[in-house]
Structures are given as structure tokens and as C-alpha cells.
Coordinates of C-alpha atoms and ligand atoms in Angstrom, one line a residue:
M22 CA 7.6 11.7 137.0
G23 CA 8.3 11.6 133.3
D24 CA 5.8 8.8 133.0
K25 CA 3.3 11.0 131.3
S26 CA 5.5 12.0 128.5
L27 CA 6.3 8.3 127.9
S28 CA 2.8 7.1 128.0
G29 CA 0.9 6.8 124.7
N30 CA -1.9 9.2 123.9
T31 CA -2.7 8.6 120.2
I32 CA -5.5 7.7 117.9
T33 CA -4.5 5.6 114.9
F34 CA -6.8 5.5 111.9
L35 CA -6.8 1.9 110.7
G36 CA -9.0 2.9 107.8
T37 CA -10.8 5.9 106.5
G38 CA -13.3 4.3 104.1
G39 CA -17.0 4.1 104.9
A40 CA -20.2 2.7 103.5
R41 CA -20.3 0.1 100.8
F42 CA -18.3 1.0 97.8
A43 CA -15.2 2.5 99.4
V44 CA -15.1 -0.6 101.7
T45 CA -15.9 -3.4 99.2
T46 CA -13.3 -2.1 96.8
Q47 CA -10.8 -1.2 99.6
V48 CA -10.0 2.0 97.8
L49 CA -9.7 3.1 101.4
A50 CA -9.0 0.7 104.3
S51 CA -11.7 0.1 106.9
G52 CA -10.1 -1.1 110.1
G53 CA -11.5 1.4 112.5
L54 CA -9.8 3.4 115.1
W55 CA -7.1 2.3 117.6
L56 CA -7.1 4.4 120.7
N57 CA -4.1 4.5 123.0
L58 CA -5.2 6.7 125.9
N59 CA -2.7 6.9 128.7
D60 CA -1.6 3.4 127.7
T61 CA -5.1 2.0 127.8
E62 CA -5.6 0.6 124.3
I63 CA -9.1 0.4 122.9
L64 CA -10.3 -0.7 119.5
L65 CA -13.3 1.2 118.0
D66 CA -15.3 -0.2 115.1
P67 CA -13.1 -3.0 113.6
G68 CA -14.3 -3.1 110.0
P69 CA -13.0 -5.4 107.3
G70 CA -9.2 -5.7 107.3
C71 CA -8.7 -4.5 110.9
I72 CA -6.5 -7.4 111.7
V73 CA -4.3 -6.8 108.6
Q74 CA -4.1 -3.0 109.3
A75 CA -3.3 -3.5 113.0
T76 CA -0.6 -6.1 112.6
K77 CA 0.9 -4.2 109.6
R78 CA 1.2 -1.1 111.8
K79 CA 2.8 -3.2 114.7
L80 CA -0.1 -2.7 117.0
K81 CA -0.5 -5.5 119.5
P82 CA -4.0 -6.8 119.8
D83 CA -3.2 -8.6 123.1
K84 CA -2.6 -5.2 124.7
L85 CA -6.2 -4.2 124.0
S86 CA -8.5 -3.7 127.1
A87 CA -11.7 -3.3 125.1
I88 CA -13.4 -3.4 121.7
I89 CA -16.3 -1.0 121.1
L90 CA -18.8 -1.2 118.3
S91 CA -20.8 1.8 117.5
H92 CA -23.2 -0.4 115.6
R93 CA -23.5 -3.7 113.8
H94 CA -23.0 -2.7 110.2
L95 CA -20.3 -4.7 108.4
D96 CA -17.9 -1.7 107.9
H97 CA -17.8 -1.3 111.7
S98 CA -17.9 -4.9 113.0
A99 CA -16.7 -7.3 110.3
D100 CA -13.4 -8.1 112.1
V101 CA -14.7 -8.2 115.7
N102 CA -14.3 -12.0 115.9
I103 CA -10.8 -12.2 114.7
M104 CA -9.9 -9.2 116.9
V105 CA -11.3 -10.9 120.0
E106 CA -9.3 -14.0 119.0
A107 CA -6.2 -11.8 118.7
M108 CA -6.8 -9.8 121.9
T109 CA -7.1 -13.0 123.9
Q110 CA -4.4 -14.9 122.1
G111 CA -6.9 -17.5 120.9
G112 CA -8.3 -17.9 124.4
F113 CA -5.0 -18.5 126.1
K114 CA -5.1 -15.1 127.6
P115 CA -8.7 -14.4 128.4
H116 CA -9.4 -10.7 129.1
G117 CA -10.9 -7.6 127.7
R118 CA -14.5 -6.4 127.3
L119 CA -16.7 -6.0 124.3
F120 CA -19.1 -3.0 124.2
A121 CA -21.9 -3.0 121.6
P122 CA -25.6 -2.1 121.2
E123 CA -28.2 -4.7 122.1
D124 CA -29.1 -5.4 118.5
A125 CA -25.5 -6.3 117.7
L126 CA -25.6 -9.0 120.4
S127 CA -29.1 -10.4 120.5
T128 CA -31.0 -12.0 117.6
E129 CA -28.2 -12.2 115.1
P130 CA -25.0 -11.7 117.2
V131 CA -21.9 -10.2 115.5
I132 CA -19.8 -12.2 117.8
F133 CA -19.5 -16.0 117.9
S134 CA -20.4 -17.5 121.3
Y135 CA -17.2 -19.5 121.7
L136 CA -15.2 -16.3 121.3
K137 CA -17.4 -14.5 123.7
N138 CA -16.2 -16.9 126.4
Y139 CA -12.7 -15.6 126.1
L140 CA -13.8 -12.1 127.1
A141 CA -13.9 -10.7 130.7
G142 CA -17.3 -9.3 129.8
V143 CA -19.8 -8.0 127.3
E144 CA -21.5 -4.7 128.0
V145 CA -24.6 -3.4 126.2
L146 CA -24.4 0.2 125.0
Q147 CA -27.5 2.3 125.9
E148 CA -28.5 5.9 125.4
G149 CA -27.3 8.2 128.1
K150 CA -25.1 5.7 129.9
S151 CA -21.4 5.9 131.0
Y152 CA -18.8 3.2 130.9
S153 CA -15.2 2.9 132.1
I154 CA -12.2 1.1 130.8
N155 CA -9.3 1.3 133.3
N156 CA -8.6 5.0 133.7
I157 CA -10.8 6.0 130.7
S158 CA -14.5 6.8 130.7
F159 CA -16.9 7.2 127.9
T160 CA -20.5 8.0 127.4
T161 CA -23.0 7.1 124.7
P162 CA -25.1 10.3 124.9
L163 CA -27.8 9.5 122.4
R164 CA -29.1 7.0 119.9
H165 CA -28.3 8.1 116.3
I166 CA -30.7 8.0 113.3
H167 CA -29.3 5.1 111.3
P168 CA -30.9 1.9 110.1
V169 CA -29.6 -0.1 113.1
E170 CA -29.1 0.8 116.7
T171 CA -26.1 3.2 116.7
Y172 CA -24.3 5.3 119.2
G173 CA -21.5 7.9 119.1
M174 CA -19.2 8.4 122.1
V175 CA -17.6 11.0 124.2
F176 CA -14.3 9.9 125.7
K177 CA -12.7 11.4 128.7
T178 CA -9.1 10.8 129.8
A179 CA -7.2 12.6 132.6
E180 CA -6.2 15.3 130.2
H181 CA -8.6 15.3 127.3
T182 CA -12.2 15.0 126.1
F183 CA -13.0 14.1 122.6
S184 CA -16.1 12.9 120.6
Y185 CA -16.6 10.3 118.0
I186 CA -19.7 11.0 116.0
A187 CA -20.5 7.7 114.4
D188 CA -22.8 7.0 111.5
T189 CA -26.0 9.0 111.6
R190 CA -28.4 11.2 109.7
Y191 CA -28.1 14.9 110.8
F192 CA -30.8 15.8 113.2
E193 CA -31.8 18.4 115.7
G194 CA -30.1 17.7 119.0
L195 CA -27.1 15.8 117.6
C196 CA -24.7 18.6 118.4
Q197 CA -25.8 19.2 122.0
S198 CA -24.6 15.7 123.0
Y199 CA -21.1 16.0 121.8
G200 CA -18.1 18.2 122.6
G201 CA -14.5 18.3 123.6
E202 CA -11.2 19.5 122.2
L203 CA -11.3 17.0 119.4
L204 CA -14.2 15.9 117.2
I205 CA -14.0 12.8 114.9
I206 CA -16.8 12.8 112.4
N207 CA -17.9 10.0 110.1
V208 CA -18.7 11.8 106.9
V209 CA -19.9 9.6 104.1
F210 CA -21.5 11.9 101.5
L211 CA -20.3 15.0 99.7
E212 CA -23.8 16.4 99.4
P213 CA -26.8 15.7 101.6
R214 CA -29.2 13.1 100.4
P215 CA -32.9 12.9 101.2
P216 CA -33.7 10.3 103.9
T217 CA -35.1 7.1 102.6
S218 CA -36.5 3.9 104.2
S219 CA -35.2 1.6 101.5
P220 CA -32.4 -0.7 102.8
L221 CA -31.0 -0.7 99.3
T222 CA -30.2 3.0 99.3
P223 CA -29.4 3.8 102.8
S224 CA -28.8 7.6 103.1
E225 CA -28.7 7.9 106.9
H226 CA -25.2 9.4 106.9
L227 CA -23.7 12.8 107.4
S228 CA -22.6 14.9 104.4
V229 CA -19.9 17.6 104.2
P230 CA -22.3 20.4 104.8
D231 CA -23.6 18.6 107.9
A232 CA -20.0 18.2 109.1
K233 CA -19.5 21.9 108.6
S234 CA -22.6 22.9 110.7
I235 CA -21.5 20.5 113.4
I236 CA -17.9 21.9 113.5
M237 CA -19.3 25.5 113.5
E238 CA -21.7 24.7 116.3
L239 CA -19.2 22.8 118.6
K240 CA -16.0 24.7 117.8
P241 CA -13.5 22.0 118.7
E242 CA -9.8 22.8 118.6
V243 CA -9.4 20.1 115.9
A244 CA -11.9 18.2 113.8
I245 CA -11.0 15.1 111.9
L246 CA -13.1 13.8 109.1
T247 CA -13.1 10.1 108.3
H248 CA -15.3 7.2 107.0
F249 CA -15.4 8.6 103.5
G250 CA -17.7 7.3 100.8
M251 CA -16.8 7.4 97.1
S252 CA -18.2 10.8 96.4
I253 CA -15.9 12.4 99.0
W254 CA -12.9 10.3 98.0
R255 CA -13.3 11.5 94.4
A256 CA -13.5 15.1 95.6
R257 CA -10.3 14.6 97.6
P258 CA -10.9 14.7 101.4
W259 CA -7.8 16.7 102.1
E260 CA -9.0 19.5 99.9
I261 CA -12.5 19.4 101.5
A262 CA -10.8 19.6 104.9
Q263 CA -8.7 22.6 103.8
R264 CA -11.8 24.4 102.5
L265 CA -13.7 23.7 105.8
S266 CA -10.7 25.0 107.8
Q267 CA -10.9 28.3 105.9
E268 CA -14.7 28.5 106.1
T269 CA -14.9 27.7 109.8
G270 CA -11.7 29.0 111.3
I271 CA -11.2 25.6 113.0
R272 CA -8.4 23.2 112.2
V273 CA -10.1 20.5 110.1
L274 CA -8.1 17.4 109.0
A275 CA -9.0 14.6 106.7
A276 CA -7.9 11.4 108.1
R277 CA -5.5 9.2 106.0
D278 CA -5.2 5.4 106.2
G279 CA -2.6 4.8 109.0
M280 CA -2.6 8.4 110.3
K281 CA -1.7 8.6 113.9
F282 CA -3.0 11.7 115.7
D283 CA -1.2 12.6 118.9
L284 CA -3.6 14.0 121.5
S285 CA -0.7 15.9 123.2
Q286 CA -1.1 18.6 120.5
L287 CA -4.4 19.5 122.0
N288 CA -4.7 21.9 125.0
N289 CA -5.8 20.3 128.2
T290 CA -9.5 20.2 129.1
Ligands
LIG309 ZN1 -23.6 2.2 109.4

């Protein structure tokens, strides 16, 4: 019908910075991912500056159907309140749902209660559950190893399956839960760091060698690295991606602030 070619099927990176220093200096932006999947628009992990990045790129928050938080850390949730305000036009157009883990909503909620009232609903993310947003479904296959309750997601559209591996330490069983033609991986460290329990030196993040193992194991058509810490930024993410492409034989891209990835370049599921 020609409709399909007109409909949007893109992922826009409103930021590629991760963890504290890349984000507090804004060396890299930190607005999260804006998904447009067959014209269903979903905002994922609106970190600091999301509202600035989104409006600058002419994205329309009132078109969003949902906002999803993988976890409550500031670099994933800081702009959730302003984005709910923008999505609902200050409460004049109540709609949309917020998806977040229980610990982002309970004792110290990331969302103000007066803004919560503008939403059509709030849904709690749990391990092994499936959710739907219009014609899109997603699952949160397993809880990650990270200082707060954290989930990655597998998204399914009529044509595509792709995974978002949010913040986590690498662990046995991580790969089995994810798949699809496209893999988006949050990679904070250049080199692996030993796990630590100190909240002052959180090291529960993936490194470049971890990302390489995941890519080799899951063999997506395309892998996109994002959420870079300073060590990766200094080592030039695009060069790391090029090296990983050569070493794995898989097309690996380093996301850039504002990059728009068109899902139509992937083969159908
Ligand atoms: Zn985190």
C-alpha cells in the first residue's frame, strides 16, 4: 500500500555518553534512544539533556506512546519528569505509559506524583515478562548485574527483532537472553574492571572485550556500541568499532550523538 515505505522505522541516539564523567562533562550527550517503530514512538532511558536533544532534533515528545527506563541511575532517568510533561503537553493531553523497574518507582520514585497523573499508566518491569505498546512488543528477559534493579530489552516489530543490552556486568547467561538482527550494547569501559561493592567505584559495566564476546556469540547483522565512558571516548569509539568489525566479521558501529539508524537496512526476521 506504500504505507510501509512511508512509515518510520528508526532509532535516534540522543546521546552516546555513559557513566559519570562523560555525562557530567557532557563531552558526549546523554539523552537516551528515541525509537520510531512503524510510527510508534518510544523513548528509552532519557538521561540528562534528553529534552534539549529531542527538541533540537525536531522530535515531537507529544507523539510518544511510552517512556521506558532500564534502571533508575541518573544517566538513564534524569529527564523522565520533563519528558512526561512534554509527552502529555503539561497534562493537557494525558496519554502514554511509563515502564520502569519497581525500585525506580517505589521508595524514592524517579517520577513526581503530579506528573504520574498525566500518564495513561505505569507498568513495572519484571524479569521474564512481555509488554506491548501499540503494534510493538518487548520483553525484559533477565535482571542484569548492576547496583540497582536493571533490565535490558528485546523489541519485536512486524519486521524486526532487536536487543538493547543496558548497563550490566558481564555474566554467564547474559547472551542467551538476547538476540535479533540488531544488537545495541551499552559499553562503558575500554578494559574489564574487577567487580566491586563500593558505590564510589561502580564497575558493574560492560567493557570492549565483553562486547566482543557478546557480538561473537550472538552474531547479529549489525551491532551498535553506545553509552561510552571516558576511557572509550579517549580511545575513539569509531576506531574500536572498526577493529571489532574486522575481528568478528560482523558490522559493528559506534553510535554518534544524533545518529539515526534506519532499521530498513536490516534483513527481515
Ligand atoms: Zn547504570
